[in-house]
Coordinates of C-alpha atoms in Angstrom, one line a residue:
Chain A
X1 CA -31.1 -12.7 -28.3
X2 CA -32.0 -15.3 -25.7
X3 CA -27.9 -15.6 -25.1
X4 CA -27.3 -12.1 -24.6
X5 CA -29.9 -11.8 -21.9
X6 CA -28.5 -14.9 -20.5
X7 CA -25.0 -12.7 -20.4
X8 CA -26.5 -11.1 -17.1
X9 CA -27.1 -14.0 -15.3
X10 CA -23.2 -15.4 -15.7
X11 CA -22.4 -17.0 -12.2
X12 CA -19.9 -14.6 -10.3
X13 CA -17.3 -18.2 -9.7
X14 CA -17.3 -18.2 -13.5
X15 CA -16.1 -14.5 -14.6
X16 CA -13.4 -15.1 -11.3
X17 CA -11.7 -18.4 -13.1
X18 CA -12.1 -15.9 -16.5
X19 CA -10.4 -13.0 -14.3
X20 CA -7.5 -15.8 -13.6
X21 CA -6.9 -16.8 -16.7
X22 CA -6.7 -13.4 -18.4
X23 CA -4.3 -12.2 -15.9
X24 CA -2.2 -15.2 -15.9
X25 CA -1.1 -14.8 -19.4
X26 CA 0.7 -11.9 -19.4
X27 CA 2.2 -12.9 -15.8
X28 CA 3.6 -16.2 -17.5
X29 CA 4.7 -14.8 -20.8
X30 CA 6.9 -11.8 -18.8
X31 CA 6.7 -8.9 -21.1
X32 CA 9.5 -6.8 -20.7
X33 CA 8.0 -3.3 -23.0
X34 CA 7.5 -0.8 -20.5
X35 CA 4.9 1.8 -20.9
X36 CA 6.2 5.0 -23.3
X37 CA 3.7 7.3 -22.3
X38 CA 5.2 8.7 -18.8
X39 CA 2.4 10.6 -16.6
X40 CA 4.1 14.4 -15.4
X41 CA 3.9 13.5 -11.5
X42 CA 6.0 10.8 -12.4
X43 CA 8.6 12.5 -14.2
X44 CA 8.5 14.9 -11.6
X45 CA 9.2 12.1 -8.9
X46 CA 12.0 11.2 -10.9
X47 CA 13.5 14.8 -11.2
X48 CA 12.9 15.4 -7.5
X49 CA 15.0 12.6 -6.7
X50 CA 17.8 13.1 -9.1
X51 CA 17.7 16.5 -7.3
X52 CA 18.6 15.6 -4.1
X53 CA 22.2 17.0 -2.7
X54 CA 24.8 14.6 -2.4
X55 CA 25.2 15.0 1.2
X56 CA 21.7 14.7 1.7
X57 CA 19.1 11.5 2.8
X58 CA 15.7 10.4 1.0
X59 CA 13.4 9.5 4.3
X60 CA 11.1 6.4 2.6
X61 CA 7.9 6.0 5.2
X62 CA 7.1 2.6 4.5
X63 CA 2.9 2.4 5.7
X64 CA 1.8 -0.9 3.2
X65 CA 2.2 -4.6 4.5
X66 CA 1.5 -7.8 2.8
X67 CA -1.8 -6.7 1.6
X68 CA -0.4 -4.4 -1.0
X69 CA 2.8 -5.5 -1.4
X70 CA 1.8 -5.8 -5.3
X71 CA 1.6 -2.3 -5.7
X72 CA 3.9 -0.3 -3.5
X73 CA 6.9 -3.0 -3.8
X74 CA 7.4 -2.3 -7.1
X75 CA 7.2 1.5 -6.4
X76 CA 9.7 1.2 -3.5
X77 CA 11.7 -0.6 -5.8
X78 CA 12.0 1.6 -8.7
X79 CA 12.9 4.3 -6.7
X80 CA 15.8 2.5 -4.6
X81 CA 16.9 1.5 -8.2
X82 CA 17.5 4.8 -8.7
X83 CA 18.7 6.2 -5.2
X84 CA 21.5 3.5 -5.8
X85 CA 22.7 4.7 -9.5
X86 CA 22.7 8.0 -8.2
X87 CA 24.8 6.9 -5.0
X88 CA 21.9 8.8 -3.2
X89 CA 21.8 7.5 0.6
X90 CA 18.6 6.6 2.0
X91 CA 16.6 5.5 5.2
X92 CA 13.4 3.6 5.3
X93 CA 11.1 3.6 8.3
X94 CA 7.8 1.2 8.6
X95 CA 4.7 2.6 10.2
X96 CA 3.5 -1.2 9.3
X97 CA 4.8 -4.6 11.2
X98 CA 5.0 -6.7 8.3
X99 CA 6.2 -3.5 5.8
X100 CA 8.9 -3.3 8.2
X101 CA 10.6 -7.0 7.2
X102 CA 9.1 -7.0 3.6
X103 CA 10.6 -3.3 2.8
X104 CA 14.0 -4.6 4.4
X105 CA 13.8 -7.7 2.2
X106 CA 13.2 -5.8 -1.2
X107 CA 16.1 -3.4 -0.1
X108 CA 18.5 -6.2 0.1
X109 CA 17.5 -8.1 -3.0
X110 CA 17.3 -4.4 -5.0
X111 CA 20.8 -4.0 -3.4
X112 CA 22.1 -7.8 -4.7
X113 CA 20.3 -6.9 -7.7
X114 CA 22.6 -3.7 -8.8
X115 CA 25.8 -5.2 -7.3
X116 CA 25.5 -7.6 -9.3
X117 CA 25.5 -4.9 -12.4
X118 CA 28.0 -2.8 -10.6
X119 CA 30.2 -6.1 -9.8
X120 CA 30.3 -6.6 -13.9
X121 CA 31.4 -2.9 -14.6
X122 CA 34.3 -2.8 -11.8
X123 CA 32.1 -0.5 -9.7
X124 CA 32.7 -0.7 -5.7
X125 CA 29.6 -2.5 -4.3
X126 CA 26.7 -1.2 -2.3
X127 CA 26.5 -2.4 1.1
X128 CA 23.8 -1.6 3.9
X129 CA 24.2 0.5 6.4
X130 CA 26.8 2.4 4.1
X131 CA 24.6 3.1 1.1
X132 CA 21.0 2.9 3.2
X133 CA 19.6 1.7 6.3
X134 CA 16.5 0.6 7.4
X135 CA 15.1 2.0 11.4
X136 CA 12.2 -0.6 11.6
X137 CA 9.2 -0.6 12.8
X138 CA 7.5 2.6 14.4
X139 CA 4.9 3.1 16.5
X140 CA 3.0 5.6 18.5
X141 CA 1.8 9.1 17.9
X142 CA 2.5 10.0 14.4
X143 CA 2.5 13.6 14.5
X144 CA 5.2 13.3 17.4
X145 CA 7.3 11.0 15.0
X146 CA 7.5 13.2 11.9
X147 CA 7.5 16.4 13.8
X148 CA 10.4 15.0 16.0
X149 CA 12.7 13.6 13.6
X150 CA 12.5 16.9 11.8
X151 CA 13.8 18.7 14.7
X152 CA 16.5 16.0 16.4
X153 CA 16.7 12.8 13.7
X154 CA 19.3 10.7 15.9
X155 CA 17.1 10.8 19.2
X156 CA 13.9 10.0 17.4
X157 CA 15.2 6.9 15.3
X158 CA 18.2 5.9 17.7
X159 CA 18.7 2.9 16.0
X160 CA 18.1 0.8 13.0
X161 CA 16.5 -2.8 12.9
X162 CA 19.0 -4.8 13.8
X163 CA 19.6 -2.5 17.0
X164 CA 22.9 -0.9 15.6
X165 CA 23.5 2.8 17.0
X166 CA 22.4 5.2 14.1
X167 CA 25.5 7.2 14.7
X168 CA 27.8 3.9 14.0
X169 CA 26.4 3.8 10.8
X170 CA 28.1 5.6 7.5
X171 CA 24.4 6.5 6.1
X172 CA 22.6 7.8 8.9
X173 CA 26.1 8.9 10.7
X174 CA 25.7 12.9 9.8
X175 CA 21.7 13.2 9.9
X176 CA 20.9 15.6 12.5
X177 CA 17.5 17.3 11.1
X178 CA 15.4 18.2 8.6
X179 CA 18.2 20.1 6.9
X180 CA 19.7 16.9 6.1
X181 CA 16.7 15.6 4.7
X182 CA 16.6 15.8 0.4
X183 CA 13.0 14.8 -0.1
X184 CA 10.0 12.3 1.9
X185 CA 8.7 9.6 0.0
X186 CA 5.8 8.3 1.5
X187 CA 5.5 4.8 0.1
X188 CA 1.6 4.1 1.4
X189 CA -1.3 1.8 1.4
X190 CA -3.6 4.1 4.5
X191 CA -2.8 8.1 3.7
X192 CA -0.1 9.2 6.5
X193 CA 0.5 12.1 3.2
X194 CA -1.3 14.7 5.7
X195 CA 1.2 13.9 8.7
X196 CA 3.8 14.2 6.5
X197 CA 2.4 17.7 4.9
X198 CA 1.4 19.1 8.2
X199 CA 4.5 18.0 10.7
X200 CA 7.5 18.3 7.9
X201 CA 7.5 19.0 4.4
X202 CA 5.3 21.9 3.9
X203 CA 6.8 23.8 7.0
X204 CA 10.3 23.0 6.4
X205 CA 10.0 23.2 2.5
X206 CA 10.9 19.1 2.2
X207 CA 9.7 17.8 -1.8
X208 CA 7.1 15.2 -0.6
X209 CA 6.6 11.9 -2.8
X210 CA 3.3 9.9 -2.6
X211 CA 3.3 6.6 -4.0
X212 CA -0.4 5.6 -2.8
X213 CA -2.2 2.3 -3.8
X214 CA -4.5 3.2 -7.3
X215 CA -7.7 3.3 -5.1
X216 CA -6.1 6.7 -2.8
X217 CA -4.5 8.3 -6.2
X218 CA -7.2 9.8 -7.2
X219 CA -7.5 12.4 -3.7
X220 CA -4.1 13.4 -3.9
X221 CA -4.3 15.6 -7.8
X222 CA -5.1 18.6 -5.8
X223 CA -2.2 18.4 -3.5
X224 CA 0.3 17.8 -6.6
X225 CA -1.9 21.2 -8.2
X226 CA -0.8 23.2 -4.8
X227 CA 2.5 21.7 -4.8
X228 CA 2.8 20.2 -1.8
X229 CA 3.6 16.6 -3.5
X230 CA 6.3 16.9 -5.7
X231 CA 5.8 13.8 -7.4
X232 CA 3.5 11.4 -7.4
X233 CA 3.4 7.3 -8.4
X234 CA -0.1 6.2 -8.9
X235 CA 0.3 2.3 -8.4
X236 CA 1.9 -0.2 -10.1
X237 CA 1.2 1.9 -13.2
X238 CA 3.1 4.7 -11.7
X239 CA 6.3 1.9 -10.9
X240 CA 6.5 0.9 -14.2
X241 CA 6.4 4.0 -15.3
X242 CA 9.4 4.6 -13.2
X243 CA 11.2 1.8 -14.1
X244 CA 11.5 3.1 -17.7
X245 CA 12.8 6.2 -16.6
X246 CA 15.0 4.5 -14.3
X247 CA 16.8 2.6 -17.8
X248 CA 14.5 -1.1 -17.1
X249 CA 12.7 -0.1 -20.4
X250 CA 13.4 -3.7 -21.9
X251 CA 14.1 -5.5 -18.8
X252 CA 11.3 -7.9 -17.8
X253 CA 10.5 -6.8 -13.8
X254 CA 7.3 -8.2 -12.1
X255 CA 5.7 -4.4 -12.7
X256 CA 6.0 -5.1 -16.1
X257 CA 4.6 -7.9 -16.4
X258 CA 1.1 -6.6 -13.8
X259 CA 1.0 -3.7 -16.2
X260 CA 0.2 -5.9 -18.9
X261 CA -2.1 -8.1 -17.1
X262 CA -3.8 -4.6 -15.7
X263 CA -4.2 -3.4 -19.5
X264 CA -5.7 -7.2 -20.3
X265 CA -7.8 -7.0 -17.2
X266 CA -9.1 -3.3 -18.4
X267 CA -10.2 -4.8 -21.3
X268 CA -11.8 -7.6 -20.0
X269 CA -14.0 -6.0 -17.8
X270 CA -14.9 -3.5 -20.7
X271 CA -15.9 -5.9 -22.5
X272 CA -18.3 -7.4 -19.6
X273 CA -19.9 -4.1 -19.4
X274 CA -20.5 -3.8 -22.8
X275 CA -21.8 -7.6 -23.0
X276 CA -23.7 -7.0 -19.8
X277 CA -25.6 -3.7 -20.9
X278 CA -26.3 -5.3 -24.7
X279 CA -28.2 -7.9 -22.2
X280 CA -30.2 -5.7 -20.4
X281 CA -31.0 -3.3 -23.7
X282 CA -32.5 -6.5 -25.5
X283 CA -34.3 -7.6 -22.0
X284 CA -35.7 -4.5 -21.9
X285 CA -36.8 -4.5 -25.2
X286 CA -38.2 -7.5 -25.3
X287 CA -40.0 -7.2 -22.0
X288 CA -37.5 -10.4 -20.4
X289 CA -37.4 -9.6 -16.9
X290 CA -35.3 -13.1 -16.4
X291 CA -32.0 -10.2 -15.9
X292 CA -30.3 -9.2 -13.1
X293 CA -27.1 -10.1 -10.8
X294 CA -26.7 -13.5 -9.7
X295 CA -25.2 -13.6 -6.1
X296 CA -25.5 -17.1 -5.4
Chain B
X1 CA 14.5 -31.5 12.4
X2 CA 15.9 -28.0 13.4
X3 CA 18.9 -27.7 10.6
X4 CA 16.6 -29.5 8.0
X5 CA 14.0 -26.1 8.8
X6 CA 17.0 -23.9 8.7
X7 CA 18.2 -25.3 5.0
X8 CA 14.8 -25.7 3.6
X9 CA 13.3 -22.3 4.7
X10 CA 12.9 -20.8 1.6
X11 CA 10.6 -23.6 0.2
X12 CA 8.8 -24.1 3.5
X13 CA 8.0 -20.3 3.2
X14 CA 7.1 -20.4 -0.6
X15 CA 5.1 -24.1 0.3
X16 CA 2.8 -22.4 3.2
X17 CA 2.4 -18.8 1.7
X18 CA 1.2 -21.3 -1.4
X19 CA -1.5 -23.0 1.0
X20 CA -2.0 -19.9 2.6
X21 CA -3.7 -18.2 -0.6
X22 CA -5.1 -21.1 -2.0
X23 CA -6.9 -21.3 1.2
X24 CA -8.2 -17.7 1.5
X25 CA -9.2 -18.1 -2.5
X26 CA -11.6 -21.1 -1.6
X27 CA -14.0 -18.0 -0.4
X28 CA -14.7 -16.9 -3.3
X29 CA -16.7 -20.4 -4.2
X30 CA -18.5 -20.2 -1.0
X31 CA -17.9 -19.2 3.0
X32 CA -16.1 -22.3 4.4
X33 CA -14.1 -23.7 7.2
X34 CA -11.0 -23.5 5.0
X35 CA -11.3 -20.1 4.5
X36 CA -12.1 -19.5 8.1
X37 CA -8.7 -21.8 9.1
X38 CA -6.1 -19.6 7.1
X39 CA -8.0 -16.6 8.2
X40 CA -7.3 -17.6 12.1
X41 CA -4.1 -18.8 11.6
X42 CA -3.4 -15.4 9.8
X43 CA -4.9 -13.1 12.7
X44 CA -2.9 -15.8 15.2
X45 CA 0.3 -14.4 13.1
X46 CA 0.3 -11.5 12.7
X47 CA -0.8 -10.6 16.5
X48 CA 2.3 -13.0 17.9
X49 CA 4.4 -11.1 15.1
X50 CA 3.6 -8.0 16.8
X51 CA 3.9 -8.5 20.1
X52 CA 7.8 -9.9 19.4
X53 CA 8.1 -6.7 17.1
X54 CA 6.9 -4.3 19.5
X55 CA 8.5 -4.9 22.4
X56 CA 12.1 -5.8 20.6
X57 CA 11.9 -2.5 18.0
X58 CA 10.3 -0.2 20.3
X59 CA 9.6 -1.3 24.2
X60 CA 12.8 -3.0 24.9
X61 CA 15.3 0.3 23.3
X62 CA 13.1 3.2 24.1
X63 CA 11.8 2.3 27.3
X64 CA 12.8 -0.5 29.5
X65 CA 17.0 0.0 28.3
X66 CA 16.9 3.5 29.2
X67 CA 15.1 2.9 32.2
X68 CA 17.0 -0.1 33.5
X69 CA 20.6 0.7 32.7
X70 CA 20.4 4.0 31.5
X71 CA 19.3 5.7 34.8
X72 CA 16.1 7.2 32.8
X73 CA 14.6 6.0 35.6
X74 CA 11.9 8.7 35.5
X75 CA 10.5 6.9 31.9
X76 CA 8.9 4.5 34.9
X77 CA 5.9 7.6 34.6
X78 CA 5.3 6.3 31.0
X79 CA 4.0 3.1 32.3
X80 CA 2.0 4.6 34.9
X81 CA 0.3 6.6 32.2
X82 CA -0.1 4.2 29.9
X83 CA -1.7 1.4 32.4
X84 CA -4.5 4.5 33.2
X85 CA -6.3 3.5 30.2
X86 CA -6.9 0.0 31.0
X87 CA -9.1 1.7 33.9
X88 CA -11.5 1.9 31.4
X89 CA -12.6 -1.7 32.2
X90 CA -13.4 -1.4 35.7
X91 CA -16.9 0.7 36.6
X92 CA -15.6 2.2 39.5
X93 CA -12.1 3.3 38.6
X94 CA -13.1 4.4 35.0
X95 CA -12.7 8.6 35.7
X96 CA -8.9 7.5 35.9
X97 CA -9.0 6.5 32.0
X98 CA -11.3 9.4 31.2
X99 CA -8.0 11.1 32.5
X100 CA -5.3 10.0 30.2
X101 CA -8.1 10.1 27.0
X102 CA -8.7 14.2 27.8
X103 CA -5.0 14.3 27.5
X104 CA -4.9 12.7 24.1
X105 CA -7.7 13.7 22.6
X106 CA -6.7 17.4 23.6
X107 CA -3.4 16.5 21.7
X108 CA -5.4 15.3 18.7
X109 CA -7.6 18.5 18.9
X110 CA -4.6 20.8 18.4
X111 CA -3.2 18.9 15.9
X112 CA -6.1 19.0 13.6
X113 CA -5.7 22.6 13.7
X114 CA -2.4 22.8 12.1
X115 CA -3.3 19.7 9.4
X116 CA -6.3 21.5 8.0
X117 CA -4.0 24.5 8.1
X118 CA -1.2 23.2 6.3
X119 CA -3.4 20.9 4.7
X120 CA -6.2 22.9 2.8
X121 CA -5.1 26.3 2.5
X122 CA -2.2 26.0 -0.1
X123 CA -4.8 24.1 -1.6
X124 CA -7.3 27.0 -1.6
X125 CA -4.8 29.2 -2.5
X126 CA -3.7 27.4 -5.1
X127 CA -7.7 27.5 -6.5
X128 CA -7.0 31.1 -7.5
X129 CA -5.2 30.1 -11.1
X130 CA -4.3 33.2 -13.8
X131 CA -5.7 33.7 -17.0
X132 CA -2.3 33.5 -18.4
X133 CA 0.4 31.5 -20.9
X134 CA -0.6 29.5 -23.8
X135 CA -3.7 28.8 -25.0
X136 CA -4.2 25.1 -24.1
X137 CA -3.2 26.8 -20.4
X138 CA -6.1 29.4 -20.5
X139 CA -8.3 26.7 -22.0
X140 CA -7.8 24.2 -18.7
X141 CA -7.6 27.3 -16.4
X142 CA -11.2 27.9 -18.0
X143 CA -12.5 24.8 -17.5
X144 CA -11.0 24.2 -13.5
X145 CA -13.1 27.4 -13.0
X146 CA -16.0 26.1 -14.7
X147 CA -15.9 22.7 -12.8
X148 CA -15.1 24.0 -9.5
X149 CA -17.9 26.6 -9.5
X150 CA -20.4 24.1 -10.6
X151 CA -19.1 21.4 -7.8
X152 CA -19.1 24.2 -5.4
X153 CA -23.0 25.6 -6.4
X154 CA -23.7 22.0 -6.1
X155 CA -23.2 22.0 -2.0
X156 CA -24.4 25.1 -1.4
X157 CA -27.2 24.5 0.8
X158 CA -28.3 27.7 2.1
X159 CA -31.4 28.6 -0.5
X160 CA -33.6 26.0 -2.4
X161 CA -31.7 25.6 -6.1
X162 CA -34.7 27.4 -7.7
X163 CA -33.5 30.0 -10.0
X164 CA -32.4 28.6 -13.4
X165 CA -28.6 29.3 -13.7
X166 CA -28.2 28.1 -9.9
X167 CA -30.1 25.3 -10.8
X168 CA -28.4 24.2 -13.8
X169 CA -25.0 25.0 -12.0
X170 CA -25.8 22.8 -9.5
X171 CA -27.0 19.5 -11.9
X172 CA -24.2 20.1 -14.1
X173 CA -21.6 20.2 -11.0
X174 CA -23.5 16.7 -10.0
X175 CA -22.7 15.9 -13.2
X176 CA -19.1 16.3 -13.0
X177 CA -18.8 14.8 -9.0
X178 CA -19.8 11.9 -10.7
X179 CA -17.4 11.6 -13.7
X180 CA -14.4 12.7 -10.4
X181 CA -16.0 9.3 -8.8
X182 CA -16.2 7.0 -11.7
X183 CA -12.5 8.1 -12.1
X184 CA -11.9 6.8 -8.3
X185 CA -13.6 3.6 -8.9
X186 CA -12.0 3.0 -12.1
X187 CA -8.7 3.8 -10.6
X188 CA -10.2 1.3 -7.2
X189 CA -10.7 -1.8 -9.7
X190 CA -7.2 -1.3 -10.8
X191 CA -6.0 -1.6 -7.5
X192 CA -8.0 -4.6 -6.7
X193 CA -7.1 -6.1 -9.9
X194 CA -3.3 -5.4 -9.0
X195 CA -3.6 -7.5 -5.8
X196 CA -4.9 -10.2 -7.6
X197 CA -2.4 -9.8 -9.8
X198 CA 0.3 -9.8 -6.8
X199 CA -0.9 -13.6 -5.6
X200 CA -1.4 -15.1 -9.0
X201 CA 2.6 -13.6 -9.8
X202 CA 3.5 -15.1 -6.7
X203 CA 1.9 -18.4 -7.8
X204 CA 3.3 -18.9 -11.3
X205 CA 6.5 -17.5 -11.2
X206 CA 7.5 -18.2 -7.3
X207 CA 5.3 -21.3 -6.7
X208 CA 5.6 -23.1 -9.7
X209 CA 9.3 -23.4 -10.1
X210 CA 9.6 -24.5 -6.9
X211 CA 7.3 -27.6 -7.4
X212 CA 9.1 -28.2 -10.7
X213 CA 12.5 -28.2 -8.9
X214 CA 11.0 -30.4 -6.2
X215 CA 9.2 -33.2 -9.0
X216 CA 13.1 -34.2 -9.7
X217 CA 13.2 -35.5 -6.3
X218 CA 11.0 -39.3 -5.9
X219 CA 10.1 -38.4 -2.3
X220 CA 8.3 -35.4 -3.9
X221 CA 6.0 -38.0 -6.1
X222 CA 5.3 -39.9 -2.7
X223 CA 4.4 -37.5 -0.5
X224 CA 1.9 -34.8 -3.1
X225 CA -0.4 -38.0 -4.0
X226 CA -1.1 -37.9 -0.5
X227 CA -1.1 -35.0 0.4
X228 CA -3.2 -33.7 -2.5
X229 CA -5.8 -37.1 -1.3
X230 CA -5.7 -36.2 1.9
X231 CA -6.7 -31.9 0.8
X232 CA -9.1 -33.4 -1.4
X233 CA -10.7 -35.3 1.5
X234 CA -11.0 -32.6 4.0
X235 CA -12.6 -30.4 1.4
X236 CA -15.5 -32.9 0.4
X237 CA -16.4 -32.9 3.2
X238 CA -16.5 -29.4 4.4
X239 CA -18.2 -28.5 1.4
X240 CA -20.3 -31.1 1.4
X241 CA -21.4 -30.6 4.9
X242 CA -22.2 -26.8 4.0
X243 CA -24.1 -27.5 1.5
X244 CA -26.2 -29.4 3.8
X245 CA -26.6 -26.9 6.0
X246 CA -27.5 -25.0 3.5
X247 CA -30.2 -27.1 2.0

């Protein structure tokens, strides 16, 4: 009795080396099962983007940074993992400084990734500014942004990172408005999803994507209800997910491995509650008033 | 020293981004001048990172190129507009900001219009669901309606909830507001638990093979002793001082 009334009293440092450990395991064994169970927002994601028309661009608004990098990497990932087996072009723009070079850098190593597959098979490899591009880093007023690069792409964007002239580039070459635009992914850690709903997609009839961090999923159910999201990923769930749809089912990827660790976390902090509570029932039985947090 | 940076980058940057989370971690044993250190040098970053950023992505091709050699030269109004809101520093000249803030926040205004148009009223259209299709569909059609009324009688502040069914509308629409927040919160810890998640990754499988890669080298065996003596040095002391204080 007396150690389950101690159980609310466990110093905070103590459960935080516990929290380590439990998520370290999965992380160092690597599991590579994927989830079975697929959610329908992100099979929807999926058919939204295998439905895009050949001569047509996916727009990837890049709005996370270093901060989230853990859970909208992998999402940005597992979609440009399937953008490139599709030979779907895309463009990713950064409303974030650091998101700017961090999406750039997973683009190239996705892109040395599958070459490396397509160099095996005979394929011809992927190469940026022919297969994607990447605008940088944008700033200002937002509305102005997504409502201008609806109306005239090539004035709006001008150029990509590395200051080449959009026009001089195979993938961006023949954009001229939201015509050429398949479908907006909005890959995001602070909710640009109503800019994106107001300025573009709705008006011009654009499938919108929002790949939120798990903490903004929960708001955006109605908008998938209305359907004005087309697809949603919620997380780093919703990128592994993906990636078994995308054909990494047995592959061992860094979302598979924080999946696991999320499930062993899950369970771990059930299991806390449960301890916790059982405390504070016998306390409270017993009249013990010794319970209670522990800041300190 | 320049081309040993250049060829060693890629450990430098795994090394420091290493120290760098250790060092924000130490918070969560106590506030300390560690913690405080990284943090500085991370604000100190990231503003120098976007200054360079800023004016080479967007100042330097969309405003001073077209302006200088493009013969945009009217875009020279831009920066006459922009520098009225520093105005907003000086007492006597401050009506000139006030200026250039109307303007926006008359831009802002409008927009909101068309958001919350485009924004809420598919959604409210979409509220209108049929009875219709399979069972299971009429089933969660039934209980949207039941959930939405009772959320909706919830906030209805006009008359005191005193008759019954309003009443009990209203308690069991509290009710389910606070299973739709448990959801967020539960949905919130995984989050949090995923950036964890993101660091330790970055610890054990980016971190770790680096240092065993480096142990095969003998300067790496002379230069960690000290530098882990040296770490271990610093923070005695910096705890130990805090605790001190504290005391």
């Amino acid at each position: 009795m007396r150690f389950l009334i101690r159980l609310q009293n466990i110093d905070r440092r103590i459960l935080y080396v516990l929290v380590a450990i439990v998520l370290s395991v999965p992380l160092i064994i690597r599991p590579a099962k994927h989830p079975e169970t697929v959610f329908p927002e992100v099979r929807k994601t999926y058919d939204t983007i295998d439905a895009v028309k050949p001569d047509n661009i996916v727009l990837l608004s890049v709005s996370w940074g270093a901060g989230t990098q853990a859970e909208n990497d992998p999402q940005m990932q597992a979609l440009m993992r399937h953008m490139f087996a599709n030979n779907t072009k895309f463009v990713v723009m950064s409303w974030s400084l650091v998101g700017s070079e961090l999406s750039y850098q997973s683009g190239m190593h996705v892109q040395a990734d599958v070459n490396k597959q397509r160099s095996r098979e005979g394929k011809p490899l992927l190469e940026y500014g022919k297969d994607w591009a990447h605008v940088g880093y944008k700033t200002g007023s937002i509305s102005a942004i997504v409502s201008g690069l609806g109306e005239n792409f090539q004035q709006v964007m001008k150029q990509d990172r590395n200051g080449t002239p959009l026009t001089e580039l195979a993938a961006t070459r023949n954009i001229k408005n939201y015509r050429d635009i398949g479908a907006v992914v909005d890959l995001t850690s602070v909710g640009l999803m109503g800019y994106w709903i107001a300025y573009l997609t709705t008006p011009k009839h654009i499938p919108l994507i929002y790949c939120p961090t798990a903490v903004m999923s929960a708001t955006a159910y109605p908008y998938l209800d209305s359907g004005q999201l087309s697809g949603m990923l919620n997380g780093v769930m919703g990128a592994v997910q993906y990636e078994t749809l995308v054909g990494q089912a047995d592959v061992a990827t860094d979302a598979s491995a924080s999946s696991w660790a999320l499930s062993a976390a899950h369970i771990y902090i059930i299991l806390l509650i449960v301890l916790g509570n059982l405390g504070y029932l016998v306390a409270r039985k017993t009249g013990d008033r010794s319970g209670g947090s522990k800041l300190g | 020293m320049v081309n040993w940076l250049a060829a060693n980058y890629g450990s430098i940057a795994i090394w420091a981004g290493a120290l760098c989370t250790f060092g924000i971690y130490t918070i969560l044993y106590k506030e300390n001048k560690f913690y405080r250190f990284f943090e500085h040098i991370f604000i100190g970053v990231y503003g120098g990172y976007g200054v360079y950023i800023t004016w080479h992505n967007i100042i330097l091709p969309k405003w001073w190129r077209p302006m200088t050699s493009e013969g945009l030269w009217w875009w020279i109004f831009a920066a006459v507009l922009g520098s009225m809101f520093y105005f907003m520093y000086s007492k006597k000249h401050a009506w000139i900001s006030r200026v250039i803030f109307g303007l926006f926040m008359g831009f802002a205004a409008g927009g909101i219009f068309r958001e919350f148009y485009e924004g809420y009223f598919p959604q409210i259209g979409s509220s209108m669901k049929p009875f219709s299709g399979s069972y299971s569909n009429i089933l969660s059609v039934a209980v949207f309606y039941v959930v939405l009324l009772a959320a909706m009688s919830y906030f209805f502040f006009s008359f005191e909830h005193k008759h019954p069914a309003v009443k009990n509308t209203a308690a069991a629409g509290r009710w389910f507001l606070m299973i739709g927040f448990g959801a967020m919160f539960g949905a919130t810890v995984m989050g949090r638990m995923t950036l964890f998640i993101g660091r330790l990754n970055f610890l054990i499988n980016r971190w770790i093979p680096e240092v065993r890669a480096e142990a095969q080298s003998s300067l790496f065996w002379i230069i960690m002793p000290a530098v882990v003596l040296i770490v271990s040095t610093i923070g005695y002391f910096v705890f130990r001082k805090s605790q001190k204080l504290e005391a």
